[in-house]
């Protein structure tokens, strides 16, 4: 037994043919086909790591790197000022330390005592 497809003879009318032809030639105005949406989703997922890295780089460049560089420059300048102040204070400390050692020396103390006796007026 052979199966032969039976077709319904559709009534032909000039108005019906025009309506069918106009609906098939226009693209669908409804939602996009699933294939297009899946393709777009796949592309977005594919490029997400790149965009994440770019966002991180931009954040570091604009919010983290510039302030860090300016702070490093400020600290370098402050370090130079601090080194100069430390050197001046170290020289002052060395001078005080030298005087303290001299005052502890018995020979220096005797010279100071004789110097004071020699400069006193004779009548006092």
N, CA, C and O of each residue as an XYZ file, in Angstrom:
496
protein
N       0.820     -1.159      0.000
C       0.000      0.000      0.000
C       0.879      1.241      0.000
O       1.806      1.364      0.800
N       0.589      2.107     -0.860
C       1.339      3.331     -1.018
C       0.519      4.490     -0.508
O      -0.665      4.652     -0.803
N       1.207      5.275      0.264
C       0.533      6.459      0.793
C       0.806      7.643     -0.109
O       1.952      7.957     -0.434
N      -0.225      8.260     -0.486
C      -0.108      9.445     -1.326
C      -0.687     10.596     -0.524
O      -1.820     10.518     -0.050
N       0.076     11.652     -0.373
C      -0.476     12.763      0.389
C      -1.629     13.384     -0.361
O      -1.593     13.603     -1.572
N      -2.633     13.651      0.405
C      -3.793     14.289     -0.190
C      -3.736     15.764      0.129
O      -3.484     16.144      1.273
N      -3.956     16.559     -0.818
C      -3.954     17.991     -0.603
C      -5.360     18.501     -0.721
O      -6.143     18.060     -1.563
N      -5.659     19.427      0.131
C      -6.979     20.055      0.075
C      -6.942     21.118     -0.994
O      -6.091     22.008     -0.973
N      -7.809     21.031     -1.872
C      -7.831     22.115     -2.842
C      -8.375     23.354     -2.167
O      -9.524     23.386     -1.726
N      -7.535     24.376     -2.091
C      -7.943     25.631     -1.454
C      -8.634     26.491     -2.470
O      -8.235     26.551     -3.633
N      -9.654     27.142     -2.034
C     -10.315     28.020     -2.998
C      -9.407     29.171     -3.368
O      -8.826     29.795     -2.480
N      -9.268     29.463     -4.595
C      -8.421     30.547     -5.070
C      -9.239     31.803     -5.176
O     -10.268     31.878     -5.848
N      -8.731     32.765     -4.488
C      -9.357     34.079     -4.626
C      -8.237     35.090     -4.726
O      -7.214     34.939     -4.059
N      -8.397     36.090     -5.518
C      -7.316     37.062     -5.686
C      -7.020     37.793     -4.382
O      -5.865     38.156     -4.157
N      -7.977     38.025     -3.531
C      -7.744     38.748     -2.272
C      -6.969     37.871     -1.298
O      -6.065     38.361     -0.621
N      -7.296     36.614     -1.214
C      -6.622     35.701     -0.294
C      -5.172     35.499     -0.660
O      -4.323     35.395      0.225
N      -4.861     35.438     -1.967
C      -3.478     35.247     -2.388
C      -2.618     36.465     -2.051
O      -1.456     36.324     -1.670
N      -3.178     37.626     -2.188
C      -2.411     38.839     -1.876
C      -2.117     38.931     -0.382
O      -1.029     39.360      0.001
N      -3.036     38.548      0.442
C      -2.837     38.624      1.891
C      -1.764     37.644      2.332
O      -0.951     37.961      3.201
N      -1.754     36.448      1.737
C      -0.742     35.462      2.095
C       0.637     35.897      1.627
O       1.618     35.694      2.343
N       0.733     36.475      0.472
C       2.015     36.900     -0.082
C       2.587     38.070      0.706
O       3.802     38.145      0.892
N       1.752     38.974      1.167
C       2.275     40.141      1.885
C       2.767     39.759      3.275
O       3.717     40.376      3.756
N       2.189     38.803      3.927
C       2.639     38.413      5.261
C       3.916     37.606      5.210
O       4.700     37.654      6.157
N       4.150     36.883      4.163
C       5.367     36.078      4.092
C       6.562     36.876      3.628
O       7.688     36.466      3.911
N       6.400     37.974      2.942
C       7.536     38.730      2.442
C       8.083     39.723      3.474
O       9.233     40.141      3.341
N       7.325     40.113      4.477
C       7.797     41.053      5.497
C       8.481     40.308      6.643
O       8.077     39.202      7.000
N       9.500     40.911      7.206
C      10.116     40.276      8.378
C       9.180     40.410      9.582
O       8.340     41.308      9.645
N       9.349     39.501     10.520
C       8.490     39.496     11.707
C       8.819     40.698     12.577
O       9.990     40.994     12.818
N       7.810     41.377     13.040
C       8.007     42.549     13.883
C       8.011     42.187     15.359
O       8.191     43.073     16.196
N       7.825     40.959     15.701
C       7.756     40.504     17.081
C       9.151     40.334     17.684
O      10.104     40.960     17.220
N       9.276     39.504     18.699
C      10.573     39.289     19.355
C      11.580     38.637     18.411
O      11.208     37.967     17.447
N      12.857     38.846     18.706
C      13.921     38.308     17.865
C      13.949     36.790     17.982
O      13.557     36.230     19.006
N      14.402     36.147     16.957
C      14.490     34.687     17.009
C      15.476     34.249     18.091
O      16.390     34.991     18.452
N      15.281     33.057     18.591
C      16.118     32.555     19.683
C      17.581     32.424     19.280
O      18.460     32.591     20.126
N      17.859     32.143     18.064
C      19.238     31.990     17.603
C      20.028     33.289     17.733
O      21.201     33.276     18.109
N      19.389     34.389     17.426
C      20.062     35.691     17.524
C      20.347     36.023     18.985
O      21.434     36.501     19.309
N      19.392     35.778     19.860
C      19.566     36.065     21.285
C      20.678     35.201     21.865
O      21.512     35.672     22.639
N      20.674     33.927     21.477
C      21.734     33.044     21.965
C      23.099     33.479     21.462
O      24.078     33.419     22.206
N      23.182     33.910     20.229
C      24.452     34.382     19.671
C      24.948     35.620     20.431
O      26.127     35.710     20.775
N      24.051     36.564     20.687
C      24.438     37.765     21.429
C      24.874     37.422     22.851
O      25.858     37.971     23.345
N      24.166     36.537     23.497
C      24.530     36.124     24.852
C      25.893     35.435     24.859
O      26.700     35.650     25.763
N      26.138     34.621     23.866
C      27.431     33.938     23.786
C      28.563     34.935     23.572
O      29.631     34.798     24.169
N      28.338     35.931     22.730
C      29.379     36.946     22.494
C      29.649     37.765     23.753
O      30.799     38.083     24.056
N      28.589     38.105     24.486
C      28.759     38.881     25.732
C      29.534     38.063     26.752
O      30.440     38.580     27.405
N      29.188     36.800     26.890
C      29.908     35.935     27.832
C      31.361     35.764     27.393
O      32.259     35.722     28.233
N      31.595     35.667     26.096
C      32.953     35.507     25.585
C      33.825     36.720     25.906
O      34.988     36.556     26.274
N      33.286     37.931     25.773
C      34.055     39.157     25.971
C      34.022     39.677     27.409
O      34.690     40.669     27.700
N      33.285     39.059     28.303
C      33.186     39.537     29.690
C      34.542     39.623     30.394
O      34.790     40.636     31.048
N      35.438     38.633     30.307
C      36.735     38.772     30.976
C      37.544     39.971     30.488
O      38.244     40.613     31.272
N      37.449     40.265     29.218
C      38.181     41.416     28.676
C      37.641     42.713     29.261
O      38.409     43.581     29.676
N      36.311     42.844     29.293
C      35.717     44.059     29.847
C      35.988     44.180     31.342
O      36.180     45.288     31.843
N      36.008     43.071     32.057
C      36.310     43.105     33.489
C      37.745     43.567     33.723
O      38.003     44.369     34.621
N      38.671     43.064     32.924
C      40.067     43.486     33.053
C      40.226     44.962     32.712
O      40.966     45.677     33.389
N      39.544     45.423     31.677
C      39.608     46.838     31.324
C      39.022     47.719     32.429
O      39.560     48.787     32.720
N      37.940     47.284     33.035
C      37.341     48.056     34.123
C      38.284     48.120     35.315
O      38.420     49.172     35.939
N      38.935     47.011     35.640
C      39.891     46.995     36.745
C      41.086     47.898     36.439
O      41.537     48.645     37.307
N      41.590     47.833     35.232
C      42.712     48.695     34.838
C      42.331     50.168     34.922
O      43.113     50.986     35.405
N      41.136     50.507     34.455
C      40.683     51.900     34.516
C      40.553     52.367     35.958
O      40.913     53.500     36.280
N      40.047     51.510     36.820
C      39.905     51.895     38.224
C      41.273     52.128     38.850
O      41.463     53.107     39.571
N      42.214     51.253     38.589
C      43.557     51.426     39.142
C      44.223     52.666     38.558
O      44.880     53.420     39.276
N      44.053     52.876     37.263
C      44.712     54.005     36.617
C      44.158     55.337     37.104
O      44.922     56.265     37.369
N      42.849     55.439     37.223
C      42.262     56.731     37.552
C      42.063     56.939     39.047
O      42.137     58.073     39.520
N      41.817     55.885     39.793
C      41.532     56.054     41.209
C      42.671     55.602     42.107
O      42.730     56.019     43.264
N      43.566     54.775     41.624
C      44.601     54.244     42.485
C      46.005     54.663     42.120
O      46.816     54.924     43.009
N      46.312     54.735     40.863
C      47.682     54.980     40.444
C      48.078     56.446     40.590
O      49.166     56.745     41.084
N      47.221     57.351     40.173
C      47.564     58.777     40.276
C      47.771     59.224     41.713
O      48.780     59.870     41.997
N      46.865     58.911     42.635
C      47.118     59.295     44.030
C      48.362     58.629     44.603
O      49.072     59.236     45.405
N      48.634     57.402     44.206
C      49.822     56.723     44.720
C      51.095     57.399     44.217
O      52.062     57.536     44.966
N      51.100     57.818     42.967
C      52.279     58.500     42.422
C      52.462     59.852     43.089
O      53.584     60.212     43.443
N      51.393     60.604     43.268
C      51.525     61.914     43.918
C      51.942     61.759     45.378
O      52.702     62.580     45.893
N      51.455     60.720     46.046
C      51.869     60.469     47.439
C      53.341     60.076     47.496
O      54.045     60.469     48.426
N      53.813     59.317     46.528
C      55.231     58.946     46.482
C      56.106     60.181     46.281
O      57.163     60.302     46.901
N      55.672     61.094     45.422
C      56.439     62.338     45.224
C      56.459     63.176     46.494
O      57.494     63.726     46.869
N      55.305     63.268     47.155
C      55.227     64.048     48.389
C      56.129     63.445     49.466
O      56.811     64.172     50.188
N      56.130     62.127     49.569
C      56.969     61.469     50.566
C      58.453     61.612     50.251
O      59.274     61.709     51.163
N      58.804     61.626     48.960
C      60.203     61.838     48.584
C      60.660     63.228     48.994
O      61.751     63.391     49.541
N      59.825     64.234     48.732
C      60.169     65.602     49.138
C      60.246     65.711     50.657
O      61.155     66.351     51.186
N      59.313     65.099     51.355
C      59.317     65.130     52.810
C      60.535     64.392     53.354
O      61.088     64.779     54.383
N      60.951     63.337     52.673
C      62.132     62.592     53.100
C      63.390     63.455     53.006
O      64.251     63.400     53.883
N      63.492     64.248     51.948
C      64.642     65.144     51.802
C      64.672     66.178     52.919
O      65.727     66.446     53.494
N      63.519     66.757     53.225
C      63.437     67.747     54.309
C      63.782     67.091     55.637
O      64.502     67.669     56.452
N      63.276     65.903     55.853
C      63.537     65.189     57.097
C      65.016     64.840     57.234
O      65.571     64.925     58.329
N      65.657     64.450     56.141
C      67.084     64.124     56.183
C      67.906     65.360     56.532
O      68.868     65.270     57.295
N      67.535     66.511     55.980
C      68.255     67.747     56.303
C      68.073     68.114     57.781
O      69.028     68.504     58.452
N      66.845     67.987     58.276
C      66.602     68.283     59.699
C      67.345     67.304     60.598
O      67.885     67.698     61.632
N      67.376     66.035     60.213
C      68.078     65.041     61.023
C      69.573     65.340     61.075
O      70.199     65.220     62.129
N      70.142     65.727     59.938
C      71.569     66.045     59.915
C      71.868     67.245     60.816
O      72.863     67.241     61.541
N      71.020     68.263     60.773
C      71.211     69.443     61.639
C      71.094     69.050     63.115
O      71.902     69.480     63.938
N      70.107     68.249     63.442
C      69.938     67.810     64.830
C      71.085     66.918     65.280
O      71.500     66.979     66.437
N      71.599     66.090     64.377
C      72.731     65.227     64.712
C      73.977     66.068     65.007
O      74.726     65.751     65.931
N      74.207     67.127     64.239
C      75.346     68.006     64.502
C      75.185     68.695     65.863
O      76.151     68.814     66.617
N      73.976     69.142     66.173
C      73.725     69.764     67.472
C      73.945     68.763     68.605
O      74.526     69.108     69.634
N      73.484     67.532     68.420
C      73.678     66.494     69.429
C      75.171     66.223     69.631
O      75.638     66.098     70.763
N      75.909     66.134     68.529
C      77.353     65.887     68.635
C      78.044     67.014     69.398
O      78.938     66.762     70.206
N      77.629     68.269     69.141
C      78.229     69.404     69.861
C      77.917     69.321     71.349
O      78.797     69.557     72.177
N      76.678     68.991     71.701
C      76.319     68.844     73.120
C      77.068     67.676     73.764
O      77.513     67.775     74.908
N      77.200     66.603     73.048
C      77.905     65.429     73.573
C      79.378     65.754     73.816
O      79.956     65.311     74.808
N      79.985     66.526     72.914
C      81.380     66.925     73.071
C      81.543     67.807     74.304
O      82.498     67.643     75.063
N      80.624     68.731     74.507
C      80.704     69.590     75.696
C      80.497     68.784     76.968
O      81.171     69.039     77.966
N      79.599     67.835     76.963
C      79.357     66.999     78.133
C      80.593     66.173     78.478
O      80.946     66.046     79.651
N      81.248     65.613     77.469
C      82.476     64.856     77.721
C      83.572     65.772     78.253
O      84.333     65.372     79.134
N      83.662     66.980     77.738
C      84.679     67.929     78.194
C      84.424     68.331     79.647
O      85.373     68.470     80.419
N      83.181     68.516     80.026
C      82.870     68.908     81.406
C      83.135     67.778     82.397
O      83.340     68.025     83.585
N      83.131     66.558     81.915
C      83.453     65.434     82.795
C      84.963     65.233     82.940
O      85.396     64.523     83.848
N      85.753     65.823     82.091
C      87.209     65.676     82.128
C      87.778     66.502     83.287
O      87.494     67.696     83.374
N      88.566     65.903     84.174
C      89.098     66.657     85.335
C      90.083     67.762     84.936
O      90.149     68.788     85.613
N      90.830     67.583     83.882
C      91.789     68.610     83.461
C      91.031     69.843     82.973
O      91.393     70.971     83.309
N      89.971     69.628     82.174
C      89.162     70.751     81.674
C      88.520     71.494     82.838
O      88.467     72.724     82.839
N      88.032     70.753     83.829
C      87.400     71.398     84.986
C      88.413     72.239     85.765
O      88.087     73.328     86.237
N      89.609     71.746     85.893
C      90.634     72.527     86.611
C      90.985     73.785     85.821
O      91.162     74.848     86.418
N      91.089     73.695     84.530
C      91.378     74.883     83.710
C      90.253     75.902     83.829
O      90.514     77.101     83.917
N      89.019     75.446     83.834
C      87.887     76.363     83.994
C      87.948     77.059     85.364
O      87.694     78.260     85.460
N      88.286     76.305     86.424
C      88.361     76.898     87.766
C      89.458     77.948     87.828
O      89.250     79.022     88.392
N      90.611     77.660     87.263
C      91.723     78.627     87.270
C      91.380     79.856     86.436
O      91.762     80.979     86.766
N      90.639     79.613     85.329
C      90.248     80.734     84.489
C      89.306     81.665     85.252
O      89.419     82.886     85.141
N      88.390     81.106     86.014
C      87.468     81.935     86.809
C      88.225     82.690     87.892
O      87.918     83.854     88.151
N      89.213     82.052     88.536
C      90.003     82.727     89.597
C      90.838     83.854     89.027
O      91.027     84.882     89.676
N      91.344     83.666     87.805
C      92.217     84.669     87.192
C      91.413     85.890     86.738
O      91.974     86.985     86.682
N      90.162     85.753     86.422
C      89.388     86.886     85.944
C      88.689     87.629     87.067
O      88.068     88.657     86.796
N      88.751     87.173     88.312
C      88.132     87.892     89.426
C      88.937     89.133     89.763
O      90.164     89.161     89.670
N      88.206     90.142     90.151
C      88.951     91.336     90.609
C      89.711     91.042     91.896
O      89.259     90.237     92.710
N      90.815     91.660     92.080
C      91.710     91.388     93.210
C      91.078     91.768     94.541
O      91.434     91.164     95.553
N      90.180     92.710     94.602
C      89.621     93.183     95.853
C      88.485     92.336     96.374
O      88.079     92.547     97.516
N      87.962     91.430     95.658
C      86.788     90.707     96.163
C      87.096     89.431     96.841
O      86.187     88.742     97.304
